[in-house]
Amino acid sequence: MALKIKPLADRVLIEPAAAETQTASGIIIPDTAKEKPQKGTVVAVGNGKKDHTMTVQVGDMVLYGKYAGTELKLDGKDYLIMREDDILAIV
């Protein structure tokens, strides 16, 4: 099912990766102590601006700042919409 949202200008729609539920040593992390994910998959990309072409593409796994973007919920799923400048790296 395709999303019915198209980011404008240099904005990107990201589906955050699931938060870790267990540490590497096997300790289960409760919901109240889970870190906000800083990695996600690009779901939709805007067209860019006349002086800025978009670097990321749909399907790219990216890293972004902890407080970057605006949270929104579409069709029961959580997403982030942010400017491409807020993306730190493509993984």
mmCIF file of N, CA, C and O in Angstrom:
data_model
loop_
_atom_site.group_PDB
_atom_site.id
_atom_site.type_symbol
_atom_site.label_atom_id
_atom_site.label_comp_id
_atom_site.label_asym_id
_atom_site.label_seq_id
_atom_site.Cartn_x
_atom_site.Cartn_y
_atom_site.Cartn_z
ATOM 1 N N MET A 1 0.842 -1.188 0.000
ATOM 2 C CA MET A 1 0.000 0.000 0.000
ATOM 3 C C MET A 1 0.880 1.241 0.000
ATOM 4 O O MET A 1 1.751 1.401 0.837
ATOM 5 N N ALA A 2 0.672 2.104 -0.944
ATOM 6 C CA ALA A 2 1.450 3.330 -1.043
ATOM 7 C C ALA A 2 0.901 4.386 -0.096
ATOM 8 O O ALA A 2 -0.306 4.469 0.130
ATOM 9 N N LEU A 3 1.795 5.178 0.453
ATOM 10 C CA LEU A 3 1.381 6.265 1.333
ATOM 11 C C LEU A 3 0.796 7.390 0.501
ATOM 12 O O LEU A 3 1.236 7.651 -0.608
ATOM 13 N N LYS A 4 -0.172 8.060 1.068
ATOM 14 C CA LYS A 4 -0.814 9.175 0.371
ATOM 15 C C LYS A 4 -0.263 10.490 0.877
ATOM 16 O O LYS A 4 -1.008 11.423 1.121
ATOM 17 N N ILE A 5 1.058 10.548 1.033
ATOM 18 C CA ILE A 5 1.700 11.773 1.496
ATOM 19 C C ILE A 5 2.945 12.001 0.654
ATOM 20 O O ILE A 5 3.681 11.064 0.343
ATOM 21 N N LYS A 6 3.158 13.233 0.254
ATOM 22 C CA LYS A 6 4.328 13.602 -0.545
ATOM 23 C C LYS A 6 4.997 14.785 0.142
ATOM 24 O O LYS A 6 4.430 15.872 0.209
ATOM 25 N N PRO A 7 6.194 14.591 0.701
ATOM 26 C CA PRO A 7 6.896 15.704 1.338
ATOM 27 C C PRO A 7 7.197 16.810 0.322
ATOM 28 O O PRO A 7 7.425 16.540 -0.854
ATOM 29 N N LEU A 8 7.175 18.044 0.788
ATOM 30 C CA LEU A 8 7.459 19.190 -0.063
ATOM 31 C C LEU A 8 8.914 19.625 0.065
ATOM 32 O O LEU A 8 9.553 19.395 1.087
ATOM 33 N N ALA A 9 9.417 20.258 -0.970
ATOM 34 C CA ALA A 9 10.754 20.857 -1.017
ATOM 35 C C ALA A 9 11.817 19.860 -0.569
ATOM 36 O O ALA A 9 11.927 18.783 -1.134
ATOM 37 N N ASP A 10 12.603 20.193 0.465
ATOM 38 C CA ASP A 10 13.726 19.352 0.890
ATOM 39 C C ASP A 10 13.376 18.490 2.101
ATOM 40 O O ASP A 10 14.237 18.137 2.891
ATOM 41 N N ARG A 11 12.111 18.129 2.241
ATOM 42 C CA ARG A 11 11.690 17.309 3.382
ATOM 43 C C ARG A 11 11.676 15.831 3.008
ATOM 44 O O ARG A 11 11.508 15.456 1.860
ATOM 45 N N VAL A 12 11.847 14.995 4.052
ATOM 46 C CA VAL A 12 11.941 13.552 3.889
ATOM 47 C C VAL A 12 11.033 12.895 4.921
ATOM 48 O O VAL A 12 10.991 13.330 6.076
ATOM 49 N N LEU A 13 10.305 11.848 4.525
ATOM 50 C CA LEU A 13 9.473 11.073 5.447
ATOM 51 C C LEU A 13 10.230 9.801 5.794
ATOM 52 O O LEU A 13 10.670 9.070 4.903
ATOM 53 N N ILE A 14 10.393 9.554 7.103
ATOM 54 C CA ILE A 14 11.199 8.426 7.585
ATOM 55 C C ILE A 14 10.360 7.546 8.499
ATOM 56 O O ILE A 14 9.633 8.053 9.356
ATOM 57 N N GLU A 15 10.485 6.240 8.315
ATOM 58 C CA GLU A 15 9.879 5.274 9.227
ATOM 59 C C GLU A 15 10.976 4.851 10.203
ATOM 60 O O GLU A 15 11.939 4.186 9.803
ATOM 61 N N PRO A 16 10.865 5.251 11.485
ATOM 62 C CA PRO A 16 11.915 4.905 12.450
ATOM 63 C C PRO A 16 12.038 3.394 12.646
ATOM 64 O O PRO A 16 11.037 2.671 12.574
ATOM 65 N N ALA A 17 13.255 2.941 12.873
ATOM 66 C CA ALA A 17 13.490 1.532 13.180
ATOM 67 C C ALA A 17 12.904 1.233 14.555
ATOM 68 O O ALA A 17 12.765 2.123 15.398
ATOM 69 N N ALA A 18 12.561 -0.015 14.782
ATOM 70 C CA ALA A 18 12.003 -0.417 16.073
ATOM 71 C C ALA A 18 13.039 -0.230 17.175
ATOM 72 O O ALA A 18 14.231 -0.464 16.964
ATOM 73 N N ALA A 19 12.580 0.207 18.338
ATOM 74 C CA ALA A 19 13.475 0.389 19.483
ATOM 75 C C ALA A 19 13.967 -0.971 19.968
ATOM 76 O O ALA A 19 13.248 -1.969 19.884
ATOM 77 N N GLU A 20 15.184 -0.992 20.452
ATOM 78 C CA GLU A 20 15.761 -2.231 20.972
ATOM 79 C C GLU A 20 14.955 -2.706 22.180
ATOM 80 O O GLU A 20 14.632 -1.919 23.069
ATOM 81 N N THR A 21 14.643 -4.002 22.219
ATOM 82 C CA THR A 21 13.887 -4.555 23.343
ATOM 83 C C THR A 21 14.779 -5.335 24.297
ATOM 84 O O THR A 21 14.349 -5.702 25.374
ATOM 85 N N GLN A 22 16.033 -5.553 23.883
ATOM 86 C CA GLN A 22 16.943 -6.365 24.677
ATOM 87 C C GLN A 22 18.371 -5.912 24.425
ATOM 88 O O GLN A 22 18.727 -5.571 23.302
ATOM 89 N N THR A 23 19.193 -5.915 25.467
ATOM 90 C CA THR A 23 20.595 -5.550 25.305
ATOM 91 C C THR A 23 21.366 -6.712 24.687
ATOM 92 O O THR A 23 20.856 -7.826 24.593
ATOM 93 N N ALA A 24 22.608 -6.466 24.299
ATOM 94 C CA ALA A 24 23.442 -7.508 23.700
ATOM 95 C C ALA A 24 23.679 -8.666 24.666
ATOM 96 O O ALA A 24 23.861 -9.805 24.256
ATOM 97 N N SER A 25 23.677 -8.368 25.971
ATOM 98 C CA SER A 25 23.915 -9.424 26.956
ATOM 99 C C SER A 25 22.626 -10.142 27.365
ATOM 100 O O SER A 25 22.661 -11.052 28.186
ATOM 101 N N GLY A 26 21.470 -9.731 26.803
ATOM 102 C CA GLY A 26 20.226 -10.448 27.057
ATOM 103 C C GLY A 26 19.284 -9.800 28.058
ATOM 104 O O GLY A 26 18.239 -10.361 28.359
ATOM 105 N N ILE A 27 19.626 -8.635 28.579
ATOM 106 C CA ILE A 27 18.756 -7.955 29.547
ATOM 107 C C ILE A 27 17.606 -7.306 28.785
ATOM 108 O O ILE A 27 17.820 -6.580 27.813
ATOM 109 N N ILE A 28 16.382 -7.563 29.225
ATOM 110 C CA ILE A 28 15.197 -7.001 28.569
ATOM 111 C C ILE A 28 14.995 -5.569 29.039
ATOM 112 O O ILE A 28 15.013 -5.281 30.231
ATOM 113 N N ILE A 29 14.797 -4.662 28.085
ATOM 114 C CA ILE A 29 14.627 -3.235 28.381
ATOM 115 C C ILE A 29 13.133 -2.933 28.496
ATOM 116 O O ILE A 29 12.376 -3.190 27.556
ATOM 117 N N PRO A 30 12.678 -2.382 29.638
ATOM 118 C CA PRO A 30 11.255 -2.040 29.766
ATOM 119 C C PRO A 30 10.887 -0.848 28.876
ATOM 120 O O PRO A 30 11.753 -0.061 28.476
ATOM 121 N N ASP A 31 9.604 -0.724 28.550
ATOM 122 C CA ASP A 31 9.139 0.350 27.668
ATOM 123 C C ASP A 31 9.517 1.730 28.178
ATOM 124 O O ASP A 31 9.799 2.633 27.400
ATOM 125 N N THR A 32 9.531 1.923 29.485
ATOM 126 C CA THR A 32 9.825 3.241 30.052
ATOM 127 C C THR A 32 11.287 3.635 29.909
ATOM 128 O O THR A 32 11.618 4.807 30.023
ATOM 129 N N ALA A 33 12.170 2.683 29.649
ATOM 130 C CA ALA A 33 13.599 2.973 29.564
ATOM 131 C C ALA A 33 14.146 2.895 28.137
ATOM 132 O O ALA A 33 15.330 3.083 27.924
ATOM 133 N N LYS A 34 13.290 2.629 27.167
ATOM 134 C CA LYS A 34 13.762 2.488 25.793
ATOM 135 C C LYS A 34 14.201 3.828 25.236
ATOM 136 O O LYS A 34 13.577 4.852 25.457
ATOM 137 N N GLU A 35 15.304 3.784 24.500
ATOM 138 C CA GLU A 35 15.825 4.976 23.825
ATOM 139 C C GLU A 35 15.014 5.224 22.559
ATOM 140 O O GLU A 35 14.581 4.290 21.888
ATOM 141 N N LYS A 36 14.856 6.483 22.224
ATOM 142 C CA LYS A 36 14.204 6.851 20.978
ATOM 143 C C LYS A 36 15.136 6.459 19.831
ATOM 144 O O LYS A 36 16.328 6.776 19.867
ATOM 145 N N PRO A 37 14.640 5.737 18.805
ATOM 146 C CA PRO A 37 15.536 5.311 17.723
ATOM 147 C C PRO A 37 16.110 6.498 16.959
ATOM 148 O O PRO A 37 15.454 7.529 16.821
ATOM 149 N N GLN A 38 17.339 6.350 16.481
ATOM 150 C CA GLN A 38 18.003 7.391 15.705
ATOM 151 C C GLN A 38 18.351 6.878 14.316
ATOM 152 O O GLN A 38 19.187 7.437 13.631
ATOM 153 N N LYS A 39 17.685 5.792 13.928
ATOM 154 C CA LYS A 39 17.921 5.184 12.623
ATOM 155 C C LYS A 39 16.562 4.852 12.019
ATOM 156 O O LYS A 39 15.634 4.503 12.737
ATOM 157 N N GLY A 40 16.451 4.992 10.712
ATOM 158 C CA GLY A 40 15.184 4.681 10.068
ATOM 159 C C GLY A 40 15.337 4.541 8.563
ATOM 160 O O GLY A 40 16.405 4.763 8.006
ATOM 161 N N THR A 41 14.224 4.186 7.927
ATOM 162 C CA THR A 41 14.195 3.983 6.487
ATOM 163 C C THR A 41 13.430 5.118 5.820
ATOM 164 O O THR A 41 12.347 5.481 6.268
ATOM 165 N N VAL A 42 13.985 5.651 4.756
ATOM 166 C CA VAL A 42 13.335 6.727 3.999
ATOM 167 C C VAL A 42 12.153 6.130 3.231
ATOM 168 O O VAL A 42 12.308 5.162 2.497
ATOM 169 N N VAL A 43 10.965 6.710 3.441
ATOM 170 C CA VAL A 43 9.744 6.218 2.819
ATOM 171 C C VAL A 43 9.304 7.115 1.657
ATOM 172 O O VAL A 43 8.770 6.641 0.664
ATOM 173 N N ALA A 44 9.523 8.418 1.786
ATOM 174 C CA ALA A 44 9.159 9.365 0.724
ATOM 175 C C ALA A 44 10.117 10.545 0.761
ATOM 176 O O ALA A 44 10.619 10.917 1.819
ATOM 177 N N VAL A 45 10.367 11.136 -0.405
ATOM 178 C CA VAL A 45 11.323 12.233 -0.535
ATOM 179 C C VAL A 45 10.677 13.353 -1.341
ATOM 180 O O VAL A 45 9.995 13.095 -2.335
ATOM 181 N N GLY A 46 10.907 14.594 -0.914
ATOM 182 C CA GLY A 46 10.422 15.750 -1.665
ATOM 183 C C GLY A 46 11.252 15.970 -2.924
ATOM 184 O O GLY A 46 12.233 15.268 -3.175
ATOM 185 N N ASN A 47 10.874 16.970 -3.707
ATOM 186 C CA ASN A 47 11.563 17.244 -4.971
ATOM 187 C C ASN A 47 12.835 18.058 -4.811
ATOM 188 O O ASN A 47 13.574 18.235 -5.763
ATOM 189 N N GLY A 48 13.089 18.607 -3.622
ATOM 190 C CA GLY A 48 14.245 19.460 -3.417
ATOM 191 C C GLY A 48 13.909 20.904 -3.747
ATOM 192 O O GLY A 48 12.778 21.236 -4.087
ATOM 193 N N LYS A 49 14.907 21.771 -3.642
ATOM 194 C CA LYS A 49 14.745 23.180 -3.987
ATOM 195 C C LYS A 49 15.559 23.455 -5.242
ATOM 196 O O LYS A 49 16.376 22.622 -5.650
ATOM 197 N N LYS A 50 15.387 24.631 -5.829
ATOM 198 C CA LYS A 50 16.094 24.904 -7.082
ATOM 199 C C LYS A 50 17.612 24.925 -6.899
ATOM 200 O O LYS A 50 18.346 24.607 -7.815
ATOM 201 N N ASP A 51 18.092 25.253 -5.703
ATOM 202 C CA ASP A 51 19.531 25.268 -5.446
ATOM 203 C C ASP A 51 19.989 24.078 -4.591
ATOM 204 O O ASP A 51 21.108 24.059 -4.112
ATOM 205 N N HIS A 52 19.102 23.081 -4.400
ATOM 206 C CA HIS A 52 19.435 21.932 -3.552
ATOM 207 C C HIS A 52 18.778 20.676 -4.124
ATOM 208 O O HIS A 52 17.569 20.536 -4.090
ATOM 209 N N THR A 53 19.588 19.769 -4.659
ATOM 210 C CA THR A 53 19.048 18.495 -5.125
ATOM 211 C C THR A 53 19.105 17.488 -3.984
ATOM 212 O O THR A 53 20.006 17.546 -3.143
ATOM 213 N N MET A 54 18.172 16.585 -3.952
ATOM 214 C CA MET A 54 18.072 15.625 -2.855
ATOM 215 C C MET A 54 19.140 14.534 -2.990
ATOM 216 O O MET A 54 19.387 14.022 -4.080
ATOM 217 N N THR A 55 19.749 14.190 -1.865
ATOM 218 C CA THR A 55 20.792 13.172 -1.826
ATOM 219 C C THR A 55 20.211 11.803 -1.484
ATOM 220 O O THR A 55 20.619 10.801 -2.049
ATOM 221 N N VAL A 56 19.263 11.767 -0.543
ATOM 222 C CA VAL A 56 18.686 10.491 -0.111
ATOM 223 C C VAL A 56 17.613 10.040 -1.088
ATOM 224 O O VAL A 56 17.015 10.847 -1.790
ATOM 225 N N GLN A 57 17.389 8.732 -1.109
ATOM 226 C CA GLN A 57 16.372 8.144 -1.973
ATOM 227 C C GLN A 57 15.480 7.240 -1.142
ATOM 228 O O GLN A 57 15.870 6.811 -0.054
ATOM 229 N N VAL A 58 14.308 6.924 -1.665
ATOM 230 C CA VAL A 58 13.396 6.013 -0.987
ATOM 231 C C VAL A 58 14.094 4.675 -0.796
ATOM 232 O O VAL A 58 14.744 4.162 -1.703
ATOM 233 N N GLY A 59 14.006 4.126 0.412
ATOM 234 C CA GLY A 59 14.640 2.847 0.729
ATOM 235 C C GLY A 59 15.976 2.973 1.439
ATOM 236 O O GLY A 59 16.474 1.993 1.985
ATOM 237 N N ASP A 60 16.573 4.170 1.465
ATOM 238 C CA ASP A 60 17.851 4.364 2.161
ATOM 239 C C ASP A 60 17.662 4.235 3.665
ATOM 240 O O ASP A 60 16.676 4.706 4.224
ATOM 241 N N MET A 61 18.618 3.595 4.333
ATOM 242 C CA MET A 61 18.653 3.541 5.798
ATOM 243 C C MET A 61 19.506 4.722 6.234
ATOM 244 O O MET A 61 20.632 4.880 5.771
ATOM 245 N N VAL A 62 18.954 5.588 7.105
ATOM 246 C CA VAL A 62 19.639 6.814 7.499
ATOM 247 C C VAL A 62 19.745 6.945 9.006
ATOM 248 O O VAL A 62 18.982 6.339 9.758
ATOM 249 N N LEU A 63 20.718 7.748 9.430
ATOM 250 C CA LEU A 63 20.875 8.125 10.834
ATOM 251 C C LEU A 63 20.504 9.592 10.958
ATOM 252 O O LEU A 63 20.854 10.396 10.095
ATOM 253 N N TYR A 64 19.811 9.941 12.040
ATOM 254 C CA TYR A 64 19.397 11.326 12.258
ATOM 255 C C TYR A 64 19.530 11.662 13.730
ATOM 256 O O TYR A 64 19.705 10.774 14.572
ATOM 257 N N GLY A 65 19.462 12.941 14.052
ATOM 258 C CA GLY A 65 19.599 13.396 15.433
ATOM 259 C C GLY A 65 18.456 12.922 16.317
ATOM 260 O O GLY A 65 17.358 12.657 15.843
ATOM 261 N N LYS A 66 18.735 12.818 17.595
ATOM 262 C CA LYS A 66 17.751 12.304 18.558
ATOM 263 C C LYS A 66 16.466 13.129 18.572
ATOM 264 O O LYS A 66 15.381 12.590 18.720
ATOM 265 N N TYR A 67 16.572 14.427 18.411
ATOM 266 C CA TYR A 67 15.393 15.294 18.494
ATOM 267 C C TYR A 67 15.015 15.870 17.130
ATOM 268 O O TYR A 67 14.290 16.848 17.053
ATOM 269 N N ALA A 68 15.493 15.272 16.055
ATOM 270 C CA ALA A 68 15.223 15.780 14.709
ATOM 271 C C ALA A 68 13.815 15.407 14.257
ATOM 272 O O ALA A 68 13.281 14.367 14.623
ATOM 273 N N GLY A 69 13.231 16.259 13.462
ATOM 274 C CA GLY A 69 11.973 15.944 12.804
ATOM 275 C C GLY A 69 10.732 16.141 13.652
ATOM 276 O O GLY A 69 10.794 16.429 14.839
ATOM 277 N N THR A 70 9.605 15.972 13.000
ATOM 278 C CA THR A 70 8.296 16.079 13.622
ATOM 279 C C THR A 70 7.617 14.719 13.526
ATOM 280 O O THR A 70 7.538 14.136 12.442
ATOM 281 N N GLU A 71 7.133 14.216 14.663
ATOM 282 C CA GLU A 71 6.477 12.915 14.680
ATOM 283 C C GLU A 71 5.066 13.032 14.143
ATOM 284 O O GLU A 71 4.367 13.996 14.420
ATOM 285 N N LEU A 72 4.655 12.026 13.357
ATOM 286 C CA LEU A 72 3.275 11.965 12.903
ATOM 287 C C LEU A 72 2.866 10.509 12.755
ATOM 288 O O LEU A 72 3.700 9.621 12.644
ATOM 289 N N LYS A 73 1.560 10.275 12.796
ATOM 290 C CA LYS A 73 1.025 8.926 12.705
ATOM 291 C C LYS A 73 0.119 8.855 11.477
ATOM 292 O O LYS A 73 -0.801 9.653 11.334
ATOM 293 N N LEU A 74 0.414 7.914 10.580
ATOM 294 C CA LEU A 74 -0.379 7.697 9.371
ATOM 295 C C LEU A 74 -0.757 6.230 9.291
ATOM 296 O O LEU A 74 0.108 5.364 9.393
ATOM 297 N N ASP A 75 -2.032 5.955 9.106
ATOM 298 C CA ASP A 75 -2.516 4.575 8.978
ATOM 299 C C ASP A 75 -2.031 3.682 10.120
ATOM 300 O O ASP A 75 -1.666 2.527 9.916
ATOM 301 N N GLY A 76 -1.963 4.237 11.331
ATOM 302 C CA GLY A 76 -1.578 3.464 12.508
ATOM 303 C C GLY A 76 -0.079 3.243 12.672
ATOM 304 O O GLY A 76 0.336 2.539 13.584
ATOM 305 N N LYS A 77 0.751 3.816 11.805
ATOM 306 C CA LYS A 77 2.206 3.667 11.918
ATOM 307 C C LYS A 77 2.821 5.014 12.244
ATOM 308 O O LYS A 77 2.313 6.055 11.855
ATOM 309 N N ASP A 78 3.937 4.981 12.970
ATOM 310 C CA ASP A 78 4.647 6.204 13.339
ATOM 311 C C ASP A 78 5.679 6.559 12.279
ATOM 312 O O ASP A 78 6.383 5.684 11.760
ATOM 313 N N TYR A 79 5.767 7.852 11.976
ATOM 314 C CA TYR A 79 6.733 8.357 11.014
ATOM 315 C C TYR A 79 7.338 9.644 11.549
ATOM 316 O O TYR A 79 6.817 10.260 12.467
ATOM 317 N N LEU A 80 8.445 10.049 10.930
ATOM 318 C CA LEU A 80 9.071 11.343 11.194
ATOM 319 C C LEU A 80 9.181 12.080 9.871
ATOM 320 O O LEU A 80 9.522 11.470 8.851
ATOM 321 N N ILE A 81 8.899 13.367 9.889
ATOM 322 C CA ILE A 81 9.133 14.181 8.706
ATOM 323 C C ILE A 81 10.152 15.239 9.098
ATOM 324 O O ILE A 81 10.036 15.860 10.160
ATOM 325 N N MET A 82 11.201 15.360 8.292
ATOM 326 C CA MET A 82 12.284 16.287 8.630
ATOM 327 C C MET A 82 12.930 16.807 7.358
ATOM 328 O O MET A 82 12.744 16.255 6.278
ATOM 329 N N ARG A 83 13.720 17.858 7.511
ATOM 330 C CA ARG A 83 14.500 18.379 6.388
ATOM 331 C C ARG A 83 15.671 17.443 6.132
ATOM 332 O O ARG A 83 16.166 16.791 7.050
ATOM 333 N N GLU A 84 16.109 17.389 4.902
ATOM 334 C CA GLU A 84 17.243 16.521 4.579
ATOM 335 C C GLU A 84 18.490 16.951 5.350
ATOM 336 O O GLU A 84 19.330 16.109 5.681
ATOM 337 N N ASP A 85 18.612 18.224 5.692
ATOM 338 C CA ASP A 85 19.765 18.713 6.458
ATOM 339 C C ASP A 85 19.847 18.079 7.848
ATOM 340 O O ASP A 85 20.912 18.056 8.459
ATOM 341 N N ASP A 86 18.720 17.579 8.391
ATOM 342 C CA ASP A 86 18.712 16.972 9.708
ATOM 343 C C ASP A 86 19.216 15.522 9.675
ATOM 344 O O ASP A 86 19.452 14.921 10.720
ATOM 345 N N ILE A 87 19.375 14.955 8.487
ATOM 346 C CA ILE A 87 19.905 13.598 8.351
ATOM 347 C C ILE A 87 21.421 13.663 8.440
ATOM 348 O O ILE A 87 22.063 14.471 7.776
ATOM 349 N N LEU A 88 21.974 12.814 9.297
ATOM 350 C CA LEU A 88 23.425 12.839 9.546
ATOM 351 C C LEU A 88 24.205 11.940 8.577
ATOM 352 O O LEU A 88 25.322 12.291 8.189
ATOM 353 N N ALA A 89 23.643 10.768 8.222
ATOM 354 C CA ALA A 89 24.387 9.842 7.377
ATOM 355 C C ALA A 89 23.454 8.832 6.739
ATOM 356 O O ALA A 89 22.376 8.556 7.255
ATOM 357 N N ILE A 90 23.895 8.276 5.614
ATOM 358 C CA ILE A 90 23.219 7.157 4.994
ATOM 359 C C ILE A 90 24.026 5.912 5.361
ATOM 360 O O ILE A 90 25.246 5.887 5.209
ATOM 361 N N VAL A 91 23.351 4.902 5.888
ATOM 362 C CA VAL A 91 24.043 3.695 6.350
ATOM 363 C C VAL A 91 24.008 2.647 5.249
ATOM 364 O O VAL A 91 23.018 2.408 4.634
#
